[in-house]
Short mmCIF file of C-alpha atoms and ligand atoms in Angstrom, two decimals:
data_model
loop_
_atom_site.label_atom_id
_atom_site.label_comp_id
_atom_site.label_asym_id
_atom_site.label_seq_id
_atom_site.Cartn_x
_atom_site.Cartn_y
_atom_site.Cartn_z
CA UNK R 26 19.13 32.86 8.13
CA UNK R 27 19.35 33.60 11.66
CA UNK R 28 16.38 34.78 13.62
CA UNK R 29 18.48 37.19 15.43
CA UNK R 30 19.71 38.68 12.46
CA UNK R 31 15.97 39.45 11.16
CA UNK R 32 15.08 40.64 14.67
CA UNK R 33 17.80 43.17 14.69
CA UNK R 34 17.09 44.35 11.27
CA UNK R 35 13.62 44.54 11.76
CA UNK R 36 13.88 46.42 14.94
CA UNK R 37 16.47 49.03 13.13
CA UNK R 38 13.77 49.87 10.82
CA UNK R 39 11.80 50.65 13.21
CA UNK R 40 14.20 53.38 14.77
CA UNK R 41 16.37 56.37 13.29
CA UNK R 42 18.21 56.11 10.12
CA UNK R 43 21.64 55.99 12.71
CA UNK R 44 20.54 52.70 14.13
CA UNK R 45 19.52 51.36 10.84
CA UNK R 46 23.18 52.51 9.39
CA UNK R 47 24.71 50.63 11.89
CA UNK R 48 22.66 47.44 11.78
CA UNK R 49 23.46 47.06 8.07
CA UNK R 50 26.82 48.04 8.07
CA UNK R 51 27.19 45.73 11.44
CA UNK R 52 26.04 42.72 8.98
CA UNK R 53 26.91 40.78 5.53
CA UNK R 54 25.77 43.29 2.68
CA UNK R 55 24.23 39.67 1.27
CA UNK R 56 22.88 39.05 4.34
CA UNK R 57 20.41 41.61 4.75
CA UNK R 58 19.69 41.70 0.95
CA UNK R 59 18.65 38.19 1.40
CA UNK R 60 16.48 38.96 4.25
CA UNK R 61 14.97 41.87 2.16
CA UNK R 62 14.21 40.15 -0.89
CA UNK R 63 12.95 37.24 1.56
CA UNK R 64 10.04 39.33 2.37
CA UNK R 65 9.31 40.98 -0.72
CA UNK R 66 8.83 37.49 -2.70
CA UNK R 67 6.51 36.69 0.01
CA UNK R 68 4.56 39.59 0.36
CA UNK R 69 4.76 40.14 -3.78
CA UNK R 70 1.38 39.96 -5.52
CA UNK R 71 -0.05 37.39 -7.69
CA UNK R 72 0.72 38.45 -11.11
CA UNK R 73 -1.67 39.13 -13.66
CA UNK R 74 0.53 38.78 -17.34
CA UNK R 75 -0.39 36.39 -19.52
CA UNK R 76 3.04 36.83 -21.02
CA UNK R 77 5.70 35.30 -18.39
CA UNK R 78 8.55 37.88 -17.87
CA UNK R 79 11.64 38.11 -15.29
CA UNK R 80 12.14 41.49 -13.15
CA UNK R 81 15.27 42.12 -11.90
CA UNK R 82 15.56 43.71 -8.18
CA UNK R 83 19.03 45.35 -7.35
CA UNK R 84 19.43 46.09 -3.62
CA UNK R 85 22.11 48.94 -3.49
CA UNK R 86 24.44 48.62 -0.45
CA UNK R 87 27.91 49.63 0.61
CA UNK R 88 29.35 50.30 -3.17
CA UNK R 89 27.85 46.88 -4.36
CA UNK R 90 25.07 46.03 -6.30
CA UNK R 91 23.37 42.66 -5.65
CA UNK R 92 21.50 41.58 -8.00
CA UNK R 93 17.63 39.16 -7.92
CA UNK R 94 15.47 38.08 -11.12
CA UNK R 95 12.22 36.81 -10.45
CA UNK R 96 10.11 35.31 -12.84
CA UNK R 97 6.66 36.42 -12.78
CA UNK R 98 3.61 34.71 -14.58
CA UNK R 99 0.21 34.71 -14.21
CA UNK R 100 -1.42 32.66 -11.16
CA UNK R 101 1.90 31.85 -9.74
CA UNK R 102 3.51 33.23 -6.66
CA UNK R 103 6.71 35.26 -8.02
CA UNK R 104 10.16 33.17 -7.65
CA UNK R 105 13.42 33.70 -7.83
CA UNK R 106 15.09 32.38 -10.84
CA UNK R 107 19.66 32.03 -11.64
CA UNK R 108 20.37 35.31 -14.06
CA UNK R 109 18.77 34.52 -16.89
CA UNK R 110 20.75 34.38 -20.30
CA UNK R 111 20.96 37.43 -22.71
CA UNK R 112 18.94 36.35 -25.34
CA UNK R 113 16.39 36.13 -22.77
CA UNK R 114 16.47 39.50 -21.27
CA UNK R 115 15.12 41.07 -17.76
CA UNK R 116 12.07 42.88 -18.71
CA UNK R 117 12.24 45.46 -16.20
CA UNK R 118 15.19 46.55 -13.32
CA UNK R 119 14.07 48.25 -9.67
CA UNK R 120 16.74 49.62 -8.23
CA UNK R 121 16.63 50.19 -4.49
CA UNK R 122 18.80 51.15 -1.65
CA UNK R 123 19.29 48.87 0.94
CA UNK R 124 18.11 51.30 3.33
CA UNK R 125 15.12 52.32 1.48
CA UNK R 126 13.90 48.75 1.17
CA UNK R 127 14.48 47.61 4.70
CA UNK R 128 12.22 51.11 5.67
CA UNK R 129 9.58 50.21 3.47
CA UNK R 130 9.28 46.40 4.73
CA UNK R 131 10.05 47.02 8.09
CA UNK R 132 9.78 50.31 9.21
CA UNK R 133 7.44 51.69 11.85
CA UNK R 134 5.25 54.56 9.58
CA UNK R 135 2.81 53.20 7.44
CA UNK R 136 2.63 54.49 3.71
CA UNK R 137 6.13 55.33 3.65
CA UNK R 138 7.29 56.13 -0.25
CA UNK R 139 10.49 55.78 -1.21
CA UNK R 140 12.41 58.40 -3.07
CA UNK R 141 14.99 56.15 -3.99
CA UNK R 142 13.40 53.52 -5.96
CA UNK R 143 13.96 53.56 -10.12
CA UNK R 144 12.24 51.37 -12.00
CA UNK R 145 13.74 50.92 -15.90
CA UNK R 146 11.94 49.07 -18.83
CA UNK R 147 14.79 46.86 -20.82
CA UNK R 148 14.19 46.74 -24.19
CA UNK R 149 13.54 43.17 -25.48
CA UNK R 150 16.07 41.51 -27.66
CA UNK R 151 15.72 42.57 -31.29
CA UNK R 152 16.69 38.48 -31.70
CA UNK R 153 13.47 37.24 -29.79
CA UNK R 154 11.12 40.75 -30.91
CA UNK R 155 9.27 41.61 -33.45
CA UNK R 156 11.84 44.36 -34.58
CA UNK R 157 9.56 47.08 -34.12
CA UNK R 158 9.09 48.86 -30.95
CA UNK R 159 5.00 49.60 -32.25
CA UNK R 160 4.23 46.26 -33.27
CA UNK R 161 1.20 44.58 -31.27
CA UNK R 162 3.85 41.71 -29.83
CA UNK R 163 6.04 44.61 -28.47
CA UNK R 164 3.46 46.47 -26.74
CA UNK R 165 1.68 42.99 -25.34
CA UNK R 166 5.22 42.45 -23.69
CA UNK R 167 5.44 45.92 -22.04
CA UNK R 168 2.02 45.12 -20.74
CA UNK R 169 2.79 42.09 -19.34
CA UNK R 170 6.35 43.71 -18.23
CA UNK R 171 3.97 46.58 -16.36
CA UNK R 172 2.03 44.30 -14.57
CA UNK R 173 4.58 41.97 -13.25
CA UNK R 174 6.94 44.95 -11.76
CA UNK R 175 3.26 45.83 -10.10
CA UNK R 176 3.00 42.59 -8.74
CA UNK R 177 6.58 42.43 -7.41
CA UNK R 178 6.53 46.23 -6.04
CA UNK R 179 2.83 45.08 -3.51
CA UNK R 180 5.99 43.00 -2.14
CA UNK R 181 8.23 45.77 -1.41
CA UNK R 182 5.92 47.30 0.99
CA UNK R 183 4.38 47.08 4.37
CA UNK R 184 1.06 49.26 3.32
CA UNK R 185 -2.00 47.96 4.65
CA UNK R 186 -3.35 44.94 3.31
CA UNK R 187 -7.28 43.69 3.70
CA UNK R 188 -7.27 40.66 6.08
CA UNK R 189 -10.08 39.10 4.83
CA UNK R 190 -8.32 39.18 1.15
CA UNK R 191 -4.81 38.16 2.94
CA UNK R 192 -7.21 35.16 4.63
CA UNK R 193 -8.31 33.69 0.97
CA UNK R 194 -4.56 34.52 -0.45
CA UNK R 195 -2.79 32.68 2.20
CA UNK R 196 -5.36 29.91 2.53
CA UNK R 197 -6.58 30.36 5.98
CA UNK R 198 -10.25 29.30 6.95
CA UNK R 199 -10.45 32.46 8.84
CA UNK R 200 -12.44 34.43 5.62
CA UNK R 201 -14.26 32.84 3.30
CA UNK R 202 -15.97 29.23 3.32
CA UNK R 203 -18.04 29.26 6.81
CA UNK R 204 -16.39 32.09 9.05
CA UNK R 205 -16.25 36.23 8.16
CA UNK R 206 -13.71 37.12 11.35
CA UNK R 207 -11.36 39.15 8.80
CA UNK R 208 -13.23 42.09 9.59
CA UNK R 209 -13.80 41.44 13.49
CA UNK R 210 -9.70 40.87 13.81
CA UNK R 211 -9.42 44.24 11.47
CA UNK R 212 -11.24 45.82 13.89
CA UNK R 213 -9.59 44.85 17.16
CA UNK R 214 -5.65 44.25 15.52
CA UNK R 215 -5.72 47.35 13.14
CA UNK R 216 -4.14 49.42 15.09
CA UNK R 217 -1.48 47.39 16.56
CA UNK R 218 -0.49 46.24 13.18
CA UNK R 219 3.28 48.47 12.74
CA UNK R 220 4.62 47.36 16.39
CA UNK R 221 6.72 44.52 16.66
CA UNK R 222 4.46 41.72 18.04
CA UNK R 223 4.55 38.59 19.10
CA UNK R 224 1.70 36.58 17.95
CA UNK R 225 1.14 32.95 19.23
CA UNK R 226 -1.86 30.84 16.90
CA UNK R 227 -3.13 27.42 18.35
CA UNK R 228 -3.95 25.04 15.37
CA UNK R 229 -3.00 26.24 12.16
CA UNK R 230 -2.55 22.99 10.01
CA UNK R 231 -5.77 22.28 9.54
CA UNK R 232 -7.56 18.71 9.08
CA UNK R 233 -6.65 18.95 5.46
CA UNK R 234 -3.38 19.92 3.48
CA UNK R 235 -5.93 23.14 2.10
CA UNK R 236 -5.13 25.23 5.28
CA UNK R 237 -1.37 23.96 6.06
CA UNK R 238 -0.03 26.80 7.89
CA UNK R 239 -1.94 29.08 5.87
CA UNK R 240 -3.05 31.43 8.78
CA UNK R 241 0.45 31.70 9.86
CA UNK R 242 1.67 33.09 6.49
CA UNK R 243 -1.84 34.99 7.58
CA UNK R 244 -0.59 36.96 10.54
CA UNK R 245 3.14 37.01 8.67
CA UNK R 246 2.14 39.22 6.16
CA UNK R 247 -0.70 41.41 7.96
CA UNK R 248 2.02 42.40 10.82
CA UNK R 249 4.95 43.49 8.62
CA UNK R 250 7.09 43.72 12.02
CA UNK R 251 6.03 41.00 13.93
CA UNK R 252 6.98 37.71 15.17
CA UNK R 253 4.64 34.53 14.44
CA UNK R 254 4.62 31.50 16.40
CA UNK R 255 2.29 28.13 15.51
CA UNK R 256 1.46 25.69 18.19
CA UNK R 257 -0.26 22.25 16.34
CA UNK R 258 -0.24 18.82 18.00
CA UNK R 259 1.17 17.16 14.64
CA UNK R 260 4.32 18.35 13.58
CA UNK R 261 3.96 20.90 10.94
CA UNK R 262 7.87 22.42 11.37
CA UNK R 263 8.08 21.96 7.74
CA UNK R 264 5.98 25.24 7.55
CA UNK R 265 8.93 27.50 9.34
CA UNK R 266 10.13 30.22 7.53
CA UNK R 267 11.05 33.79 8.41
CA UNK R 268 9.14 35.45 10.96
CA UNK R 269 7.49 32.33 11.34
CA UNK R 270 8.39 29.31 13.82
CA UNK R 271 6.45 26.62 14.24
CA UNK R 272 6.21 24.35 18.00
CA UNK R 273 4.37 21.49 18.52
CA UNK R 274 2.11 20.20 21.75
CA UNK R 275 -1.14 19.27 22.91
CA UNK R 276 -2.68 22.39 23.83
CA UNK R 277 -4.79 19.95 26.54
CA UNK R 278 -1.38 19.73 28.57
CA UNK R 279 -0.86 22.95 30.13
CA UNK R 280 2.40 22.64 31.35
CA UNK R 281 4.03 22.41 28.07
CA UNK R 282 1.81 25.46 27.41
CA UNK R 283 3.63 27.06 30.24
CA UNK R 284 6.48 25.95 29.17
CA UNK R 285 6.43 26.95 25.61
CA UNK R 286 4.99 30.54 26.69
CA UNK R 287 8.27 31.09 28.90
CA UNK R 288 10.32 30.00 26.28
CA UNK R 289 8.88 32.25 23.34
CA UNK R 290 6.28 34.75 25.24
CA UNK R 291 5.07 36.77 26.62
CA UNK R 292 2.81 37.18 23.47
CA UNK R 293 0.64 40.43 22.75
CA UNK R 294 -1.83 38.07 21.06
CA UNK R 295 -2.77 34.55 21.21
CA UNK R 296 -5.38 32.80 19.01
CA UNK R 297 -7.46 29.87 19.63
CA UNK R 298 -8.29 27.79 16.83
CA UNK R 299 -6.93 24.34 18.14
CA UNK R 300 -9.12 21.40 18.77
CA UNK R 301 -12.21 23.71 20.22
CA UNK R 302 -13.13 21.29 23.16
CA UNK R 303 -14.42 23.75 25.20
CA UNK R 304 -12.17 21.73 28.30
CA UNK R 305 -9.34 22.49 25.84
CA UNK R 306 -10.31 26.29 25.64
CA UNK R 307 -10.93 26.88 28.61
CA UNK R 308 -7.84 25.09 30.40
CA UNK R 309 -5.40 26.84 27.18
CA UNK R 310 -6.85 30.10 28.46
CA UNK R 311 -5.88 29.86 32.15
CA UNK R 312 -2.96 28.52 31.62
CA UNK R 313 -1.84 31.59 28.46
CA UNK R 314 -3.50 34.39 29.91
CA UNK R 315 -0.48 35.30 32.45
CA UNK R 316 1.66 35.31 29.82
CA UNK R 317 -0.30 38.07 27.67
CA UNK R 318 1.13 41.28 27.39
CA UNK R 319 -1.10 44.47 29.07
CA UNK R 320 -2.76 45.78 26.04
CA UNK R 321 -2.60 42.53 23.88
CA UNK R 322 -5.86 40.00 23.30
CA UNK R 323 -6.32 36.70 23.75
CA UNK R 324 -8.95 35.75 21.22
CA UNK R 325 -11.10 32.20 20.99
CA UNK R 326 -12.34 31.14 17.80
CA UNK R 327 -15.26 28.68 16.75
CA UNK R 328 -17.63 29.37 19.96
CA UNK R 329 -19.97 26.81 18.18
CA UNK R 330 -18.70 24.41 19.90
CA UNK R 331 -19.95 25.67 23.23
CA UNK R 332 -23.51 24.25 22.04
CA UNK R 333 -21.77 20.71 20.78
CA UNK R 334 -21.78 17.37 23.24
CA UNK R 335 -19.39 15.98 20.67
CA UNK R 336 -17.04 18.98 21.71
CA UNK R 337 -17.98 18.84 25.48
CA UNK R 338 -20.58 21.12 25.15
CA UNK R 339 -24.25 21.22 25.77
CA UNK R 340 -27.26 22.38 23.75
CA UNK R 341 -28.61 23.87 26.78
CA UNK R 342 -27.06 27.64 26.82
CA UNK R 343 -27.88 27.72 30.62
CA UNK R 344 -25.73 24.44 31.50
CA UNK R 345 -22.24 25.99 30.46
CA UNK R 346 -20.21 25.44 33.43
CA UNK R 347 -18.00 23.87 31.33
CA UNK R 348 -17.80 25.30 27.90
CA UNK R 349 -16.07 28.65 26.39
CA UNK R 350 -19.08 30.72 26.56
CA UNK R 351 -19.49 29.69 30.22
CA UNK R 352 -15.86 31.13 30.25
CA UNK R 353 -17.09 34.39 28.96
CA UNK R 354 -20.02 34.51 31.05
CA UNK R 355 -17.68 34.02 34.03
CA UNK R 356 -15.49 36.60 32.67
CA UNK R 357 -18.26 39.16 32.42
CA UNK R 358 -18.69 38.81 35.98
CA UNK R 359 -15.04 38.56 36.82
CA UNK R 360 -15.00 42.19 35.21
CA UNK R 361 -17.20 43.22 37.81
CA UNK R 362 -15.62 41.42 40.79
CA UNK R 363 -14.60 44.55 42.78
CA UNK R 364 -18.77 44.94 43.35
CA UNK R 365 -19.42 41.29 43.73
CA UNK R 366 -20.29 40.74 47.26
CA UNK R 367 -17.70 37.78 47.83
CA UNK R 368 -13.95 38.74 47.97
CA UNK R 369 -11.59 36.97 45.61
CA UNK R 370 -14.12 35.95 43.30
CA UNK R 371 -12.98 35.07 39.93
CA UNK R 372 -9.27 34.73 40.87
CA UNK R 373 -6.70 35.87 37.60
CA UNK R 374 -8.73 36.31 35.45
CA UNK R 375 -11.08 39.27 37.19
CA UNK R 376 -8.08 41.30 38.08
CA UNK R 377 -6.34 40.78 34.82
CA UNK R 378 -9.23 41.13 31.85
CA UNK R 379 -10.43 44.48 31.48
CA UNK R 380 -12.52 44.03 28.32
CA UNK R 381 -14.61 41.50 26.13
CA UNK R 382 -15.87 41.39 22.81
CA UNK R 383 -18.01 38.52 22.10
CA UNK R 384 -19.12 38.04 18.77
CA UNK R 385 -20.97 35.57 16.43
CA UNK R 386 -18.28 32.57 16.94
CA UNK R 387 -15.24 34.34 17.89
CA UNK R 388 -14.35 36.49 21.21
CA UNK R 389 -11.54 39.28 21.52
CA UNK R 390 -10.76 39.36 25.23
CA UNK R 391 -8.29 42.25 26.47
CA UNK R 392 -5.53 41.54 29.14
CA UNK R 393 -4.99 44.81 31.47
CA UNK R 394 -4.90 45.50 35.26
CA UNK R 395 -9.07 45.54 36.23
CA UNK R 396 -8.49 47.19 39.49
CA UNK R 397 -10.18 50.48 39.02
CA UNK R 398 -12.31 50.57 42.03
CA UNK R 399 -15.39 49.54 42.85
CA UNK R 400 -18.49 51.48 43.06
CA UNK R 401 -18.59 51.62 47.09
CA UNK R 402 -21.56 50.49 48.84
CA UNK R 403 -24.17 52.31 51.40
CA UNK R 404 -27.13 51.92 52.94
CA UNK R 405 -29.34 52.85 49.66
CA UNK R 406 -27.39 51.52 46.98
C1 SAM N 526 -9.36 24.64 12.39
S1 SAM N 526 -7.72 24.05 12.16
C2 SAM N 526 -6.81 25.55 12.19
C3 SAM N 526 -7.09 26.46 11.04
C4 SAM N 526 -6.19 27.65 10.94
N1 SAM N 526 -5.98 28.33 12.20
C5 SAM N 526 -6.73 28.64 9.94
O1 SAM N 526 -7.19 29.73 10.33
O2 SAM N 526 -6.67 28.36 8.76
C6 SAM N 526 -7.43 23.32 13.72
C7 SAM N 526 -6.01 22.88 14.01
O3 SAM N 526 -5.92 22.56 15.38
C8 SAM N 526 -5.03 21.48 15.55
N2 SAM N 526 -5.36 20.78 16.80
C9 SAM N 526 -6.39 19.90 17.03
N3 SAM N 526 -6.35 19.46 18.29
C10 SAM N 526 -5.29 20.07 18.89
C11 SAM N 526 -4.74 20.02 20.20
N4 SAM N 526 -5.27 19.24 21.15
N5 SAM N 526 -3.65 20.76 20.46
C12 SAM N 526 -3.09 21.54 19.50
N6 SAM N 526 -3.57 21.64 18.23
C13 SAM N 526 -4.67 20.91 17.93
C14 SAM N 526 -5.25 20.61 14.32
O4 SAM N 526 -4.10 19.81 14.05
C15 SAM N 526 -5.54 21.64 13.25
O5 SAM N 526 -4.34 21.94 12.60
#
């Protein structure tokens, strides 16, 4: 799977039904089937039948059906599974156009319903069934059969999911054990969440294999459109996928930050959660900010730190030359640097931050053009 293939049918989506015709028709009908059903596996629910069924998804396109059966039991992520045999039949079809589905995943309006979706209930083989369509057995498997197309439709859509649910799903230590920042991101990322992004994460393997990339698939499935990048100093490349690419560095050596950034940025968010030496945050920050996009946020995680010697830090809150909050607290003046007496102070950063939203261990800082004026100064003010 190419990335530019994705990107292009990801972008056509986004656009007029023209642009998306062309896209598809431009590409390998399997092609952008597999890209579709790509996404809906991932984004699928966790299913909830006790009884294990198969669902068969048939992407319509250019005069061919092509056809997907996923198997779908309880506690497992959906998978796709080789046609299954007749005595063990599909439970239920979904028929969707090619079109449709691409819309749904990756278009630009949110709770867009297709009209063209069909979904059929197969009945079971009379060789594996009870016989009668009444009998308790019967009506366990269309149960089970219900809940499994549910679970497989949440995947064929880009609706709005909760982040803080998407943070426990996905395994990311964002939501759950020690932090709550799924509702501070909700509140700042919300309403960027249908354009096509470009979203750079420091750290996102975590110490243990429990958060492996888990963050990543995070950000993957809250931005339906967007682009995720992972920067880890151990090699985690194991973890690409689509939508997701994984790079590896020591986010202490800024010029392969620099590097990286002119390679795959400019970004329209970056997240700190790498080693949280506040030396670390604050050098990652000078050296990424340029290469934020007007209107984007670059966002450090884990302020805690600030307070730790072990991190660089200092227990003292007044001694923070050198730690992330003393970052903020230099940015909070840098806002104000068109009133502070001496010219120039608080270089990039003053001219270039135009908001800052500190909270309990995590800060949402906004990139923009801070040259509205200052307030002018006479005699008497
Ligand atoms: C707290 S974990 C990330 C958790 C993840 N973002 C999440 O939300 O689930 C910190 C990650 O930072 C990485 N890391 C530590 N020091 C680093 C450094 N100097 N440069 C880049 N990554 C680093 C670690 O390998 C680890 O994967």
């Amino acid at each position: 799977m190419t990335h530019k293939a994705v990107e292009q049918l990801v972008r056509a989506a986004g656009s007029g039904a023209a642009e998306l015709d062309a896209v598809t028709a431009a590409m390998r009908p399997e092609q952008v089937a597999s890209i579709l059903i790509d996404e809906v596996l991932f984004r699928a629910g966790i299913p909830d039948n006790d009884w294990p069924v198969v669902i068969e998804v048939r992407i319509m396109t250019k005069g061919l059906t092509i056809p997907y059966f996923i198997r779908a039991a309880k506690g497992v992520p959906v998978d796709l599974i080789p046609q299954p045999s007749p005595d063990k039949r599909v439970a239920m079809r979904i028929d969707y156009d090619v079109a449709e589905l691409a819309r749904e995943l990756f278009g630009s309006r949110d709770n867009l319903e297709s009209a063209a979706r069909a979904t059929t209930p197969l009945p079971r083989a009379t060789k594996a069934g009870p016989g009668s369509s009444t009998s308790p057995e019967q009506l366990a498997y269309l149960g089970a059969a219900a809940q499994a197309v549910h679970a497989v439709l949440e995947g064929c859509t880009s609706k709005a999911p909760d982040l803080a649910k998407l943070a426990v799903r996905h395994r990311s230590a964002k939501n759950g054990l020690v932090h709550r920042f799924g509702p501070r991101y909700e509140r700042h990322l919300r309403p960027l969440r249908r354009e096509s992004l470009r979203v750079l994460e420091i750290g996102f393997g975590g110490y243990d294999s429990a958060f492996d990339g888990g963050s990543l698939r995070m950000w993957k499935h809250y931005f339906p459109r967007s682009w995720i990048f992972g920067l880890d100093i151990s090699d985690q490349s194991h973890l690409d996928e689509q939508r997701i690419t994984t790079l590896r560095a020591d986010q202490s050596d800024t010029d392969a930050l620099v590097r990286i950034a002119g390679q795959y940025g400019p970004f329209d968010v970056v997240i700190d959660d790498g080693s949280h030496i506040n030396e670390h945050v604050r050098s990652s920050f000078a050296a990424l900010l340029p290469y934020v996009r007007t209107g984007g946020y670059y966002v450090i995680e884990d302020l805690w730190t600030s307070y730790r010697p072990s991190y660089g830090g200092s227990e003292d809150p007044a001694d923070c030359g050198g730690t992330s909050l003393g970052l903020l607290k230099t940015l909070t003046d840098g806002l104000h640097h068109e009133e502070l007496p001496v010219a120039g102070i608080g270089g990039y950063a003053a001219a270039n931050v135009t908001g800052l939203h500190v909270y309990h261990n995590i800060a949402f800082i906004e990139k923009g053009r801070n040259t509205e004026g200052g307030v002018p100064r006479c005699p008497t003010v």
